[in-house]
Amino acid sequence: MRQITVLSGGVGGATFLQGLWHGIREGLLPGVDTDATITVVANTADDIWLHGLKICPDLDTVMYTLGDGIDPERGWGRRDETWGAKEELAAYGVEPTWFGLGDRDLATHLVRTQMLDAGYPLSEVTEALCRRWLAPVFGDRVRLLPMSDDRVETHVAIADTDSPSGRRVVHFQEYWVRLHAEVPVEALVFVGLDDSTPGPGVIDAITDADLVVLPPSNPVVSIGTILGVPRVREALVATRAPVVGLSPIIGGNHVRGMAHQMLTAIGVEVTAAGVGLHYGARSAGGILDGWLVDTQDADDAARVRDAGLPCDAVPLLMSSPEATAAMAAAAVSLVS
């Protein structure tokens, strides 16, 4: 295996990619060449325009993490960040005040927005940004692709007794950052998703891969939105590469993020088996050839296998690059 494609959200996907790279570099993945390349297709439905700037949280989290610029404690944003611009905007009374743009992070958004305003598509902008973050570390062996150059945004409907409809729709970032995902989700609205087109290189990255991996990212608002881009799901079904996924649910809940809230909103059982069956076996019209669950959820493996999807139980806590590389190795073994 020389070409690996990963469909990624933010923190979970980025952490998995660190371990995957470690496994490739150290020759820990059975059947994977130590010179293998990784193509990351990243979710852009979390993107938001704020203060006139285009902000791409998942793209930036992957970029900063792999480029060793991430804040390791928060898991997002820049290391050694300061917040002078945020404080000044608040002093002027400029809304929204709930989304914090760090001073170092601000430079990325300024460059991105200037390039978009000059007519460059998001894919070319991302490639330019990655010349700083990825090229010095990986050369041309790791590529980061937006799932689409089109504007796609996730919005969340929540209860609002003051609204005539009884509901209010907020951007995903407001639900996550300001409301801390503590309000029940009544519905999800993916604005622009049905009319979007895959970004340059996305379909080829799937169809030409030797292995496609769905890491433990949010199955609804990260992986789910990538799959919602027209032609992406069809490419996964058609590719000759094995497609393997790793559960983001351990012991009946998410490790980080809000997979529980999102799965509940779409009526999917919040278990490792529930997510695996939601993706489904390729042999039965789904997208997976293999599914890994954590050892805490070993009882779920039989349910998944009974549905025709090969499944193993292994430790899935990404506590270190070595532990994550072992997860990646188990994933490769399952579908080899």
mmCIF file of C-alpha atoms in Angstrom:
data_model
loop_
_atom_site.group_PDB
_atom_site.id
_atom_site.type_symbol
_atom_site.label_atom_id
_atom_site.label_comp_id
_atom_site.label_asym_id
_atom_site.label_seq_id
_atom_site.Cartn_x
_atom_site.Cartn_y
_atom_site.Cartn_z
ATOM 1 C CA MET A 1 0.000 0.000 0.000
ATOM 2 C CA ARG A 2 1.506 3.280 -1.119
ATOM 3 C CA GLN A 3 -1.448 5.702 -1.225
ATOM 4 C CA ILE A 4 -3.637 6.163 1.840
ATOM 5 C CA THR A 5 -6.624 8.503 1.907
ATOM 6 C CA VAL A 6 -8.177 9.673 5.172
ATOM 7 C CA LEU A 7 -11.534 11.442 5.495
ATOM 8 C CA SER A 8 -11.045 13.753 8.451
ATOM 9 C CA GLY A 9 -12.766 16.123 10.791
ATOM 10 C CA GLY A 10 -10.781 18.264 13.215
ATOM 11 C CA VAL A 11 -9.198 17.138 16.488
ATOM 12 C CA GLY A 12 -9.956 13.410 16.283
ATOM 13 C CA GLY A 13 -8.898 13.126 12.668
ATOM 14 C CA ALA A 14 -5.767 15.206 13.198
ATOM 15 C CA THR A 15 -4.699 13.108 16.189
ATOM 16 C CA PHE A 16 -5.229 9.924 14.203
ATOM 17 C CA LEU A 17 -3.149 11.309 11.339
ATOM 18 C CA GLN A 18 -0.214 11.892 13.689
ATOM 19 C CA GLY A 19 -0.294 8.239 14.699
ATOM 20 C CA LEU A 20 -0.817 7.050 11.131
ATOM 21 C CA TRP A 21 2.265 8.955 9.989
ATOM 22 C CA HIS A 22 4.261 7.552 12.904
ATOM 23 C CA GLY A 23 3.186 4.038 11.919
ATOM 24 C CA ILE A 24 4.167 4.562 8.273
ATOM 25 C CA ARG A 25 7.507 6.117 9.099
ATOM 26 C CA GLU A 26 8.442 3.379 11.568
ATOM 27 C CA GLY A 27 7.227 0.523 9.365
ATOM 28 C CA LEU A 28 4.558 -0.528 11.871
ATOM 29 C CA LEU A 29 1.666 -0.951 9.431
ATOM 30 C CA PRO A 30 1.509 -4.378 7.772
ATOM 31 C CA GLY A 31 1.653 -4.156 3.997
ATOM 32 C CA VAL A 32 2.094 -0.363 3.976
ATOM 33 C CA ASP A 33 5.221 0.994 2.304
ATOM 34 C CA THR A 34 7.380 3.213 4.489
ATOM 35 C CA ASP A 35 7.361 5.683 1.580
ATOM 36 C CA ALA A 36 3.546 5.761 1.458
ATOM 37 C CA THR A 37 1.724 9.047 0.950
ATOM 38 C CA ILE A 38 -1.325 10.355 2.806
ATOM 39 C CA THR A 39 -4.097 12.426 1.271
ATOM 40 C CA VAL A 40 -6.431 14.047 3.792
ATOM 41 C CA VAL A 41 -9.914 15.020 2.635
ATOM 42 C CA ALA A 42 -11.081 17.422 5.332
ATOM 43 C CA ASN A 43 -14.545 18.543 6.354
ATOM 44 C CA THR A 44 -15.360 22.169 5.522
ATOM 45 C CA ALA A 45 -18.980 22.252 6.696
ATOM 46 C CA ASP A 46 -17.803 23.707 10.034
ATOM 47 C CA ASP A 47 -16.510 26.780 8.182
ATOM 48 C CA ILE A 48 -17.831 30.183 9.143
ATOM 49 C CA TRP A 49 -17.414 33.831 8.116
ATOM 50 C CA LEU A 50 -16.755 36.113 11.096
ATOM 51 C CA HIS A 51 -15.518 39.723 11.172
ATOM 52 C CA GLY A 52 -15.214 39.528 7.391
ATOM 53 C CA LEU A 53 -12.848 36.552 7.601
ATOM 54 C CA LYS A 54 -13.187 33.004 6.295
ATOM 55 C CA ILE A 55 -12.468 30.568 9.117
ATOM 56 C CA CYS A 56 -11.943 26.850 8.408
ATOM 57 C CA PRO A 57 -11.627 25.120 11.803
ATOM 58 C CA ASP A 58 -11.078 21.536 10.624
ATOM 59 C CA LEU A 59 -8.642 22.410 7.853
ATOM 60 C CA ASP A 60 -6.640 24.539 10.269
ATOM 61 C CA THR A 61 -6.677 21.948 13.062
ATOM 62 C CA VAL A 62 -5.263 19.309 10.717
ATOM 63 C CA MET A 63 -2.732 21.762 9.285
ATOM 64 C CA TYR A 64 -1.532 23.079 12.636
ATOM 65 C CA THR A 65 -1.445 19.625 14.248
ATOM 66 C CA LEU A 66 0.631 18.002 11.532
ATOM 67 C CA GLY A 67 2.820 21.110 11.241
ATOM 68 C CA ASP A 68 3.477 21.158 15.014
ATOM 69 C CA GLY A 69 1.828 24.526 15.536
ATOM 70 C CA ILE A 70 -1.266 23.392 17.430
ATOM 71 C CA ASP A 71 -1.990 24.272 21.037
ATOM 72 C CA PRO A 72 -1.604 20.805 22.606
ATOM 73 C CA GLU A 73 -3.851 21.519 25.599
ATOM 74 C CA ARG A 74 -6.858 22.902 23.703
ATOM 75 C CA GLY A 75 -6.335 20.713 20.651
ATOM 76 C CA TRP A 76 -7.188 23.663 18.387
ATOM 77 C CA GLY A 77 -5.685 27.053 17.593
ATOM 78 C CA ARG A 78 -2.050 28.077 17.787
ATOM 79 C CA ARG A 79 0.508 27.295 20.445
ATOM 80 C CA ASP A 80 1.630 30.280 22.561
ATOM 81 C CA GLU A 81 -1.421 32.230 21.435
ATOM 82 C CA THR A 82 -2.341 35.738 22.609
ATOM 83 C CA TRP A 83 -5.781 37.341 22.445
ATOM 84 C CA GLY A 84 -5.249 41.067 21.991
ATOM 85 C CA ALA A 85 -7.431 41.385 18.871
ATOM 86 C CA LYS A 86 -10.293 39.490 20.557
ATOM 87 C CA GLU A 87 -10.122 41.808 23.546
ATOM 88 C CA GLU A 88 -10.087 44.910 21.355
ATOM 89 C CA LEU A 89 -13.088 43.724 19.326
ATOM 90 C CA ALA A 90 -14.979 43.092 22.564
ATOM 91 C CA ALA A 91 -14.031 46.571 23.812
ATOM 92 C CA TYR A 92 -15.653 48.018 20.689
ATOM 93 C CA GLY A 93 -18.755 45.953 21.372
ATOM 94 C CA VAL A 94 -18.373 44.033 18.128
ATOM 95 C CA GLU A 95 -20.328 40.789 17.987
ATOM 96 C CA PRO A 96 -19.943 37.905 18.168
ATOM 97 C CA THR A 97 -17.802 37.879 21.284
ATOM 98 C CA TRP A 98 -18.185 34.130 21.869
ATOM 99 C CA PHE A 99 -15.773 33.099 19.092
ATOM 100 C CA GLY A 100 -12.170 33.807 19.967
ATOM 101 C CA LEU A 101 -9.741 34.631 17.175
ATOM 102 C CA GLY A 102 -6.208 34.404 18.518
ATOM 103 C CA ASP A 103 -3.628 36.882 17.292
ATOM 104 C CA ARG A 104 -1.410 34.254 15.658
ATOM 105 C CA ASP A 105 -4.355 32.352 14.238
ATOM 106 C CA LEU A 106 -5.704 35.615 12.827
ATOM 107 C CA ALA A 107 -2.864 35.763 10.322
ATOM 108 C CA THR A 108 -4.013 32.499 8.729
ATOM 109 C CA HIS A 109 -7.565 33.802 8.327
ATOM 110 C CA LEU A 110 -6.350 37.093 6.866
ATOM 111 C CA VAL A 111 -4.196 35.337 4.269
ATOM 112 C CA ARG A 112 -6.991 32.905 3.397
ATOM 113 C CA THR A 113 -9.579 35.669 3.009
ATOM 114 C CA GLN A 114 -7.305 37.863 0.907
ATOM 115 C CA MET A 115 -6.627 34.959 -1.454
ATOM 116 C CA LEU A 116 -10.308 34.057 -1.699
ATOM 117 C CA ASP A 117 -11.150 37.696 -2.419
ATOM 118 C CA ALA A 118 -8.506 37.645 -5.179
ATOM 119 C CA GLY A 119 -10.357 34.783 -6.842
ATOM 120 C CA TYR A 120 -8.398 31.742 -5.717
ATOM 121 C CA PRO A 121 -10.547 28.707 -4.783
ATOM 122 C CA LEU A 122 -10.302 27.275 -1.277
ATOM 123 C CA SER A 123 -8.336 24.256 -2.519
ATOM 124 C CA GLU A 124 -5.562 26.472 -3.935
ATOM 125 C CA VAL A 125 -5.579 28.640 -0.831
ATOM 126 C CA THR A 126 -5.208 25.546 1.351
ATOM 127 C CA GLU A 127 -2.325 24.310 -0.793
ATOM 128 C CA ALA A 128 -0.593 27.669 -0.367
ATOM 129 C CA LEU A 129 -1.056 27.644 3.409
ATOM 130 C CA CYS A 130 0.263 24.089 3.594
ATOM 131 C CA ARG A 131 3.532 25.161 1.991
ATOM 132 C CA ARG A 132 4.316 26.675 5.363
ATOM 133 C CA TRP A 133 2.930 23.946 7.603
ATOM 134 C CA LEU A 134 3.149 20.589 5.843
ATOM 135 C CA ALA A 135 5.811 20.841 3.139
ATOM 136 C CA PRO A 136 8.753 21.428 5.550
ATOM 137 C CA VAL A 137 7.782 18.328 7.558
ATOM 138 C CA PHE A 138 6.456 15.901 4.946
ATOM 139 C CA GLY A 139 7.566 17.213 1.560
ATOM 140 C CA ASP A 140 4.925 16.096 -0.903
ATOM 141 C CA ARG A 141 3.962 12.983 1.067
ATOM 142 C CA VAL A 142 0.993 14.540 2.904
ATOM 143 C CA ARG A 143 -1.680 16.526 1.043
ATOM 144 C CA LEU A 144 -4.602 18.358 2.627
ATOM 145 C CA LEU A 145 -7.698 18.784 0.440
ATOM 146 C CA PRO A 146 -10.937 20.593 1.318
ATOM 147 C CA MET A 147 -13.932 18.355 0.667
ATOM 148 C CA SER A 148 -15.321 21.110 -1.592
ATOM 149 C CA ASP A 149 -14.443 24.572 -2.836
ATOM 150 C CA ASP A 150 -18.112 25.516 -2.448
ATOM 151 C CA ARG A 151 -19.574 27.210 0.597
ATOM 152 C CA VAL A 152 -21.161 24.577 2.845
ATOM 153 C CA GLU A 153 -22.264 25.299 6.407
ATOM 154 C CA THR A 154 -23.810 23.189 9.146
ATOM 155 C CA HIS A 155 -26.640 24.808 11.092
ATOM 156 C CA VAL A 156 -28.393 23.443 14.152
ATOM 157 C CA ALA A 157 -32.079 23.885 15.007
ATOM 158 C CA ILE A 158 -32.731 24.228 18.737
ATOM 159 C CA ALA A 159 -35.843 24.994 20.774
ATOM 160 C CA ASP A 160 -36.731 28.672 21.231
ATOM 161 C CA THR A 161 -39.990 29.513 22.982
ATOM 162 C CA ASP A 162 -39.762 33.137 21.824
ATOM 163 C CA SER A 163 -39.809 32.142 18.161
ATOM 164 C CA PRO A 164 -43.164 31.747 16.355
ATOM 165 C CA SER A 165 -42.013 28.363 15.081
ATOM 166 C CA GLY A 166 -40.741 27.268 18.484
ATOM 167 C CA ARG A 167 -37.297 26.842 16.995
ATOM 168 C CA ARG A 168 -34.171 28.874 16.284
ATOM 169 C CA VAL A 169 -31.406 27.922 13.889
ATOM 170 C CA VAL A 170 -27.800 28.705 14.831
ATOM 171 C CA HIS A 171 -24.525 28.077 13.051
ATOM 172 C CA PHE A 172 -22.721 24.935 14.154
ATOM 173 C CA GLN A 173 -19.899 27.024 15.644
ATOM 174 C CA GLU A 174 -22.344 28.924 17.832
ATOM 175 C CA TYR A 175 -23.871 25.639 18.992
ATOM 176 C CA TRP A 176 -20.438 24.247 19.836
ATOM 177 C CA VAL A 177 -18.580 27.304 21.153
ATOM 178 C CA ARG A 178 -21.262 29.518 22.715
ATOM 179 C CA LEU A 179 -23.807 26.888 23.737
ATOM 180 C CA HIS A 180 -21.182 24.215 24.505
ATOM 181 C CA ALA A 181 -23.395 21.615 22.772
ATOM 182 C CA GLU A 182 -25.528 21.529 25.928
ATOM 183 C CA VAL A 183 -28.851 22.266 24.215
ATOM 184 C CA PRO A 184 -30.738 19.344 22.614
ATOM 185 C CA VAL A 185 -30.551 19.277 18.819
ATOM 186 C CA GLU A 186 -33.928 19.255 17.108
ATOM 187 C CA ALA A 187 -32.640 19.119 13.535
ATOM 188 C CA LEU A 188 -29.521 19.602 11.451
ATOM 189 C CA VAL A 189 -29.440 21.720 8.317
ATOM 190 C CA PHE A 190 -26.521 21.359 5.900
ATOM 191 C CA VAL A 191 -26.691 24.538 3.855
ATOM 192 C CA GLY A 192 -25.280 24.164 0.348
ATOM 193 C CA LEU A 193 -24.243 20.540 0.762
ATOM 194 C CA ASP A 194 -26.576 19.022 -1.832
ATOM 195 C CA ASP A 195 -25.445 21.540 -4.456
ATOM 196 C CA SER A 196 -21.729 21.299 -3.721
ATOM 197 C CA THR A 197 -19.118 19.600 -5.868
ATOM 198 C CA PRO A 198 -16.071 17.657 -4.665
ATOM 199 C CA GLY A 199 -12.908 19.693 -4.385
ATOM 200 C CA PRO A 200 -10.133 19.154 -6.940
ATOM 201 C CA GLY A 201 -8.432 15.823 -6.319
ATOM 202 C CA VAL A 202 -11.003 14.499 -3.871
ATOM 203 C CA ILE A 203 -12.580 11.822 -6.058
ATOM 204 C CA ASP A 204 -9.213 10.723 -7.447
ATOM 205 C CA ALA A 205 -7.852 10.476 -3.896
ATOM 206 C CA ILE A 206 -10.571 7.931 -3.118
ATOM 207 C CA THR A 207 -10.643 5.967 -6.352
ATOM 208 C CA ASP A 208 -6.836 5.800 -6.752
ATOM 209 C CA ALA A 209 -6.103 4.929 -3.107
ATOM 210 C CA ASP A 210 -4.706 1.644 -1.846
ATOM 211 C CA LEU A 211 -6.512 2.186 1.458
ATOM 212 C CA VAL A 212 -9.237 4.572 2.639
ATOM 213 C CA VAL A 213 -9.635 5.257 6.364
ATOM 214 C CA LEU A 214 -12.485 6.837 8.299
ATOM 215 C CA PRO A 215 -10.805 7.881 11.570
ATOM 216 C CA PRO A 216 -12.650 8.458 14.857
ATOM 217 C CA SER A 217 -14.123 11.801 13.742
ATOM 218 C CA ASN A 218 -17.737 12.867 14.279
ATOM 219 C CA PRO A 219 -19.827 10.566 12.050
ATOM 220 C CA VAL A 220 -22.520 13.197 11.458
ATOM 221 C CA VAL A 221 -20.957 16.656 11.161
ATOM 222 C CA SER A 222 -17.441 15.663 10.056
ATOM 223 C CA ILE A 223 -17.399 12.363 8.175
ATOM 224 C CA GLY A 224 -21.113 12.661 7.447
ATOM 225 C CA THR A 225 -20.783 15.986 5.664
ATOM 226 C CA ILE A 226 -17.871 14.736 3.549
ATOM 227 C CA LEU A 227 -20.019 11.761 2.549
ATOM 228 C CA GLY A 228 -22.824 14.200 1.761
ATOM 229 C CA VAL A 229 -20.862 15.944 -0.989
ATOM 230 C CA PRO A 230 -22.308 14.563 -4.236
ATOM 231 C CA ARG A 231 -20.204 11.734 -5.777
ATOM 232 C CA VAL A 232 -18.091 11.136 -2.659
ATOM 233 C CA ARG A 233 -20.169 8.254 -1.296
ATOM 234 C CA GLU A 234 -20.380 6.763 -4.779
ATOM 235 C CA ALA A 235 -16.587 6.945 -5.072
ATOM 236 C CA LEU A 236 -16.215 5.065 -1.781
ATOM 237 C CA VAL A 237 -18.572 2.374 -2.987
ATOM 238 C CA ALA A 238 -16.739 2.082 -6.311
ATOM 239 C CA THR A 239 -13.094 2.236 -5.184
ATOM 240 C CA ARG A 240 -11.036 -0.939 -5.344
ATOM 241 C CA ALA A 241 -9.272 0.105 -2.133
ATOM 242 C CA PRO A 242 -10.469 -1.391 1.151
ATOM 243 C CA VAL A 243 -12.365 1.118 3.301
ATOM 244 C CA VAL A 244 -11.953 0.783 7.068
ATOM 245 C CA GLY A 245 -13.346 2.853 9.930
ATOM 246 C CA LEU A 246 -12.573 3.334 13.621
ATOM 247 C CA SER A 247 -15.303 4.020 16.154
ATOM 248 C CA PRO A 248 -15.475 7.465 17.779
ATOM 249 C CA ILE A 249 -17.718 5.954 20.463
ATOM 250 C CA ILE A 250 -16.017 4.194 23.373
ATOM 251 C CA GLY A 251 -18.012 2.724 26.227
ATOM 252 C CA GLY A 252 -21.250 4.194 24.935
ATOM 253 C CA ASN A 253 -20.115 7.816 24.563
ATOM 254 C CA HIS A 254 -17.799 10.058 22.588
ATOM 255 C CA VAL A 255 -14.310 10.672 23.893
ATOM 256 C CA ARG A 256 -14.330 14.308 22.820
ATOM 257 C CA GLY A 257 -16.720 16.537 20.926
ATOM 258 C CA MET A 258 -20.438 16.021 20.479
ATOM 259 C CA ALA A 259 -21.007 12.803 18.578
ATOM 260 C CA HIS A 260 -23.628 11.798 21.159
ATOM 261 C CA GLN A 261 -25.760 14.873 20.487
ATOM 262 C CA MET A 262 -25.431 14.618 16.715
ATOM 263 C CA LEU A 263 -26.146 10.886 16.496
ATOM 264 C CA THR A 264 -29.195 11.341 18.696
ATOM 265 C CA ALA A 265 -30.425 14.114 16.404
ATOM 266 C CA ILE A 266 -30.439 11.802 13.373
ATOM 267 C CA GLY A 267 -31.791 8.803 15.252
ATOM 268 C CA VAL A 268 -28.643 6.670 15.295
ATOM 269 C CA GLU A 269 -27.883 4.512 18.321
ATOM 270 C CA VAL A 270 -25.000 6.001 20.307
ATOM 271 C CA THR A 271 -22.854 2.877 20.455
ATOM 272 C CA ALA A 272 -19.832 1.618 18.599
ATOM 273 C CA ALA A 273 -22.078 -0.875 16.813
ATOM 274 C CA GLY A 274 -24.640 1.816 16.044
ATOM 275 C CA VAL A 275 -22.095 3.970 14.218
ATOM 276 C CA GLY A 276 -20.633 1.024 12.334
ATOM 277 C CA LEU A 277 -24.075 -0.082 11.192
ATOM 278 C CA HIS A 278 -24.890 3.526 10.270
ATOM 279 C CA TYR A 279 -21.952 3.508 7.850
ATOM 280 C CA GLY A 280 -22.819 -0.035 6.796
ATOM 281 C CA ALA A 281 -20.960 -2.801 4.983
ATOM 282 C CA ARG A 282 -20.076 -2.243 1.341
ATOM 283 C CA SER A 283 -21.318 -5.741 0.668
ATOM 284 C CA ALA A 284 -24.779 -4.604 1.794
ATOM 285 C CA GLY A 285 -24.930 -1.143 0.215
ATOM 286 C CA GLY A 286 -22.842 0.738 2.815
ATOM 287 C CA ILE A 287 -19.315 2.105 2.569
ATOM 288 C CA LEU A 288 -17.109 -0.009 4.868
ATOM 289 C CA ASP A 289 -15.101 -3.200 4.488
ATOM 290 C CA GLY A 290 -14.059 -3.240 8.140
ATOM 291 C CA TRP A 291 -14.884 -1.564 11.460
ATOM 292 C CA LEU A 292 -12.870 -1.327 14.670
ATOM 293 C CA VAL A 293 -14.434 -0.912 18.095
ATOM 294 C CA ASP A 294 -12.723 -0.437 21.433
ATOM 295 C CA THR A 295 -12.121 -3.364 23.755
ATOM 296 C CA GLN A 296 -14.715 -1.839 26.103
ATOM 297 C CA ASP A 297 -17.257 -2.429 23.328
ATOM 298 C CA ALA A 298 -16.185 -5.952 22.420
ATOM 299 C CA ASP A 299 -19.767 -7.170 22.792
ATOM 300 C CA ASP A 300 -20.745 -4.828 19.952
ATOM 301 C CA ALA A 301 -18.378 -6.554 17.536
ATOM 302 C CA ALA A 302 -20.633 -9.588 17.153
ATOM 303 C CA ARG A 303 -23.593 -7.384 16.186
ATOM 304 C CA VAL A 304 -21.501 -5.695 13.518
ATOM 305 C CA ARG A 305 -20.180 -8.975 12.162
ATOM 306 C CA ASP A 306 -23.723 -10.395 12.079
ATOM 307 C CA ALA A 307 -24.599 -7.529 9.723
ATOM 308 C CA GLY A 308 -21.883 -8.661 7.315
ATOM 309 C CA LEU A 309 -19.218 -6.130 8.332
ATOM 310 C CA PRO A 310 -15.859 -7.521 9.553
ATOM 311 C CA CYS A 311 -15.146 -6.104 13.008
ATOM 312 C CA ASP A 312 -12.445 -6.407 15.667
ATOM 313 C CA ALA A 313 -12.128 -4.948 19.159
ATOM 314 C CA VAL A 314 -8.820 -3.237 19.995
ATOM 315 C CA PRO A 315 -7.773 -0.325 22.247
ATOM 316 C CA LEU A 316 -8.913 2.887 20.558
ATOM 317 C CA LEU A 317 -7.769 5.606 22.956
ATOM 318 C CA MET A 318 -5.335 7.838 21.073
ATOM 319 C CA SER A 319 -3.114 8.445 24.078
ATOM 320 C CA SER A 320 0.148 8.679 22.111
ATOM 321 C CA PRO A 321 1.421 8.410 18.535
ATOM 322 C CA GLU A 322 2.508 4.854 19.341
ATOM 323 C CA ALA A 323 -0.951 3.860 20.609
ATOM 324 C CA THR A 324 -2.588 5.490 17.592
ATOM 325 C CA ALA A 325 -0.163 3.760 15.220
ATOM 326 C CA ALA A 326 -1.227 0.449 16.785
ATOM 327 C CA MET A 327 -4.850 1.365 16.018
ATOM 328 C CA ALA A 328 -3.914 2.115 12.429
ATOM 329 C CA ALA A 329 -2.041 -1.193 12.189
ATOM 330 C CA ALA A 330 -5.112 -3.069 13.463
ATOM 331 C CA ALA A 331 -7.263 -1.265 10.908
ATOM 332 C CA VAL A 332 -4.933 -2.254 8.065
ATOM 333 C CA SER A 333 -4.789 -5.856 9.267
ATOM 334 C CA LEU A 334 -8.564 -6.106 9.420
ATOM 335 C CA VAL A 335 -9.020 -5.336 5.732
ATOM 336 C CA SER A 336 -5.811 -6.827 4.313
#
